[in-house]
mmCIF file of C-alpha atoms in Angstrom:
data_model
loop_
_atom_site.group_PDB
_atom_site.id
_atom_site.type_symbol
_atom_site.label_atom_id
_atom_site.label_comp_id
_atom_site.label_asym_id
_atom_site.label_seq_id
_atom_site.Cartn_x
_atom_site.Cartn_y
_atom_site.Cartn_z
ATOM 1 C CA MET P 1 -62.483 -99.533 1.348
ATOM 2 C CA PRO P 2 -58.784 -100.448 1.775
ATOM 3 C CA GLU P 3 -57.963 -103.859 3.190
ATOM 4 C CA HIS P 4 -56.404 -102.587 6.453
ATOM 5 C CA GLU P 5 -59.561 -100.576 7.295
ATOM 6 C CA MET P 6 -61.780 -103.553 6.513
ATOM 7 C CA ALA P 7 -59.701 -105.816 8.803
ATOM 8 C CA GLY P 8 -60.098 -103.464 11.768
ATOM 9 C CA HIS P 9 -63.813 -102.863 11.199
ATOM 10 C CA HIS P 10 -65.045 -106.343 10.187
ATOM 11 C CA GLY P 11 -62.520 -108.733 11.760
ATOM 12 C CA ARG P 12 -63.889 -112.041 10.546
ATOM 13 C CA HIS P 13 -64.729 -111.013 6.962
ATOM 14 C CA ALA P 14 -61.408 -109.372 6.177
ATOM 15 C CA ALA P 15 -58.555 -111.066 4.384
ATOM 16 C CA HIS P 16 -55.702 -111.901 6.728
ATOM 17 C CA PRO P 17 -52.049 -111.739 5.778
ATOM 18 C CA LYS P 18 -50.088 -114.984 5.748
ATOM 19 C CA GLY P 19 -49.323 -116.368 9.211
ATOM 20 C CA ALA P 20 -52.118 -114.381 10.878
ATOM 21 C CA SER P 21 -54.729 -116.129 12.972
ATOM 22 C CA SER P 22 -58.110 -116.772 11.401
ATOM 23 C CA ALA P 23 -59.872 -116.160 14.722
ATOM 24 C CA PRO P 24 -62.060 -113.051 14.898
ATOM 25 C CA GLN P 25 -60.334 -110.037 16.386
ATOM 26 C CA PRO P 26 -61.943 -108.357 19.410
ATOM 27 C CA GLN P 27 -63.563 -105.054 18.603
ATOM 28 C CA TRP P 28 -63.247 -102.996 21.761
ATOM 29 C CA GLY P 29 -65.281 -99.854 22.103
ATOM 30 C CA HIS P 30 -67.697 -100.549 19.246
ATOM 31 C CA GLY P 31 -70.799 -100.682 21.475
ATOM 32 C CA VAL P 32 -73.187 -103.535 22.195
ATOM 33 C CA ARG P 33 -73.130 -106.557 19.923
ATOM 34 C CA ALA P 34 -76.336 -107.256 18.054
ATOM 35 C CA ASP P 35 -76.721 -110.786 19.463
ATOM 36 C CA SER P 36 -76.315 -109.630 23.094
ATOM 37 C CA ALA P 37 -79.534 -107.618 22.867
ATOM 38 C CA ALA P 38 -81.466 -110.846 22.265
ATOM 39 C CA THR P 39 -80.310 -112.324 25.591
ATOM 40 C CA GLU P 40 -81.370 -109.319 27.667
ATOM 41 C CA PRO P 41 -84.990 -109.321 28.846
ATOM 42 C CA SER P 42 -87.202 -106.877 27.012
ATOM 43 C CA ALA P 43 -90.267 -105.052 28.277
ATOM 44 C CA GLU P 44 -92.611 -107.420 26.398
ATOM 45 C CA SER P 45 -91.148 -110.697 27.730
ATOM 46 C CA PRO P 46 -92.111 -111.829 31.231
ATOM 47 C CA THR P 47 -89.293 -111.350 33.672
ATOM 48 C CA GLU P 48 -87.913 -114.364 35.487
ATOM 49 C CA PRO P 49 -87.834 -114.276 39.265
ATOM 50 C CA PRO P 50 -84.380 -113.443 40.650
ATOM 51 C CA LYS P 51 -82.228 -116.437 41.448
ATOM 52 C CA ARG P 52 -82.214 -117.467 45.082
ATOM 53 C CA LYS P 53 -78.984 -117.149 46.968
ATOM 54 C CA LYS P 54 -77.455 -120.509 47.841
ATOM 55 C CA HIS P 55 -77.654 -121.125 51.556
ATOM 56 C CA ARG P 56 -74.814 -123.676 51.588
ATOM 57 C CA VAL P 57 -76.401 -125.839 54.289
ATOM 58 C CA PHE P 58 -73.764 -128.579 54.046
ATOM 59 C CA PHE P 59 -70.930 -126.085 54.338
ATOM 60 C CA TRP P 60 -72.327 -124.523 57.524
ATOM 61 C CA THR P 61 -73.226 -127.952 58.944
ATOM 62 C CA PHE P 62 -69.667 -129.096 58.302
ATOM 63 C CA LEU P 63 -68.235 -126.021 60.049
ATOM 64 C CA VAL P 64 -70.522 -126.479 63.073
ATOM 65 C CA VAL P 65 -69.501 -130.146 63.362
ATOM 66 C CA GLN P 66 -65.827 -129.159 63.188
ATOM 67 C CA LEU P 67 -66.327 -126.574 65.912
ATOM 68 C CA ILE P 68 -68.146 -129.086 68.143
ATOM 69 C CA PHE P 69 -65.368 -131.662 67.792
ATOM 70 C CA LEU P 70 -62.657 -129.052 68.363
ATOM 71 C CA ILE P 71 -64.352 -127.871 71.568
ATOM 72 C CA TRP P 72 -64.857 -131.488 72.683
ATOM 73 C CA LEU P 73 -61.166 -132.286 72.088
ATOM 74 C CA ILE P 74 -59.960 -129.183 73.921
ATOM 75 C CA LEU P 75 -62.270 -129.828 76.885
ATOM 76 C CA GLY P 76 -61.143 -133.464 77.022
ATOM 77 C CA ILE P 77 -57.466 -132.531 77.081
ATOM 78 C CA VAL P 78 -58.004 -129.767 79.659
ATOM 79 C CA SER P 79 -59.989 -132.076 81.940
ATOM 80 C CA ALA P 80 -57.245 -134.705 81.747
ATOM 81 C CA ALA P 81 -54.674 -132.108 82.808
ATOM 82 C CA GLY P 82 -56.553 -131.458 86.055
ATOM 83 C CA ALA P 83 -55.659 -132.991 89.398
ATOM 84 C CA PRO P 84 -56.093 -136.761 89.053
ATOM 85 C CA ASP P 85 -57.618 -138.953 91.754
ATOM 86 C CA CYS P 86 -54.940 -141.604 92.180
ATOM 87 C CA VAL P 87 -55.779 -143.416 95.401
ATOM 88 C CA GLY P 88 -53.464 -146.375 95.901
ATOM 89 C CA LEU P 89 -50.983 -145.488 93.083
ATOM 90 C CA SER P 90 -47.532 -144.007 93.278
ATOM 91 C CA GLN P 91 -47.045 -140.530 91.833
ATOM 92 C CA GLU P 92 -45.149 -141.938 88.853
ATOM 93 C CA ASP P 93 -47.835 -144.526 88.064
ATOM 94 C CA CYS P 94 -50.567 -141.912 88.509
ATOM 95 C CA GLU P 95 -48.939 -139.548 85.987
ATOM 96 C CA ALA P 96 -48.390 -142.380 83.508
ATOM 97 C CA ALA P 97 -52.020 -143.532 83.823
ATOM 98 C CA THR P 98 -53.301 -139.977 83.434
ATOM 99 C CA GLY P 99 -51.179 -139.404 80.324
ATOM 100 C CA LEU P 100 -52.208 -142.730 78.809
ATOM 101 C CA GLY P 101 -55.879 -142.078 79.541
ATOM 102 C CA ALA P 102 -55.690 -138.602 77.997
ATOM 103 C CA THR P 103 -54.010 -140.009 74.897
ATOM 104 C CA ILE P 104 -56.599 -142.762 74.487
ATOM 105 C CA GLY P 105 -59.438 -140.283 75.036
ATOM 106 C CA ALA P 106 -58.046 -137.768 72.547
ATOM 107 C CA GLY P 107 -57.433 -140.569 70.035
ATOM 108 C CA ALA P 108 -61.029 -141.773 70.405
ATOM 109 C CA ILE P 109 -62.357 -138.243 69.846
ATOM 110 C CA VAL P 110 -60.170 -137.784 66.753
ATOM 111 C CA ALA P 111 -61.181 -141.200 65.363
ATOM 112 C CA PHE P 112 -64.868 -140.377 65.860
ATOM 113 C CA TRP P 113 -64.246 -136.946 64.273
ATOM 114 C CA VAL P 114 -62.710 -138.552 61.167
ATOM 115 C CA ALA P 115 -65.593 -141.038 60.904
ATOM 116 C CA VAL P 116 -68.205 -138.260 61.107
ATOM 117 C CA ASP P 117 -66.336 -136.164 58.511
ATOM 118 C CA PHE P 118 -66.221 -139.180 56.188
ATOM 119 C CA ILE P 119 -69.970 -139.689 56.573
ATOM 120 C CA LEU P 120 -70.572 -135.985 55.901
ATOM 121 C CA ALA P 121 -68.382 -136.113 52.785
ATOM 122 C CA VAL P 122 -70.168 -139.161 51.379
ATOM 123 C CA SER P 123 -73.559 -137.563 52.152
ATOM 124 C CA TYR P 124 -72.509 -134.392 50.358
ATOM 125 C CA LEU P 125 -71.325 -136.317 47.301
ATOM 126 C CA ILE P 126 -74.614 -138.231 47.143
ATOM 127 C CA TYR P 127 -76.549 -134.973 47.493
ATOM 128 C CA ARG P 128 -74.572 -133.330 44.681
ATOM 129 C CA ALA P 129 -75.027 -136.346 42.405
ATOM 130 C CA ALA P 130 -78.795 -136.377 43.029
ATOM 131 C CA LYS P 131 -79.058 -132.614 42.525
ATOM 132 C CA ARG P 132 -77.167 -132.793 39.207
ATOM 133 C CA ASN P 133 -79.631 -135.298 37.714
#
């Protein structure tokens, strides 16, 4: 068999010209490889149960927590924008106090949100480390 036919048919056993890669050449369209048949389950071997779909509990828990905090923040800001009860204060002082209170409230919600997300992240990392071992 000539050398060029042998190189196309048996990529790793053929002699390569100078400068050519010694890596095996892909053989497209030549059917199923002999070693791939060994990895497929045969009729004699017991079949393994199908893999369970991952439920991604942490992912959905994280999204629910984010939604709860977002709703809480929006409701807090909307309630602060309502008509304030400013008995005994001038209009200017009432608006300043309302704005300051809304800012402090929103800041507290965001700070609590960040703390809860940090705890969730650490919990997830611990879970992944325990699952890996």
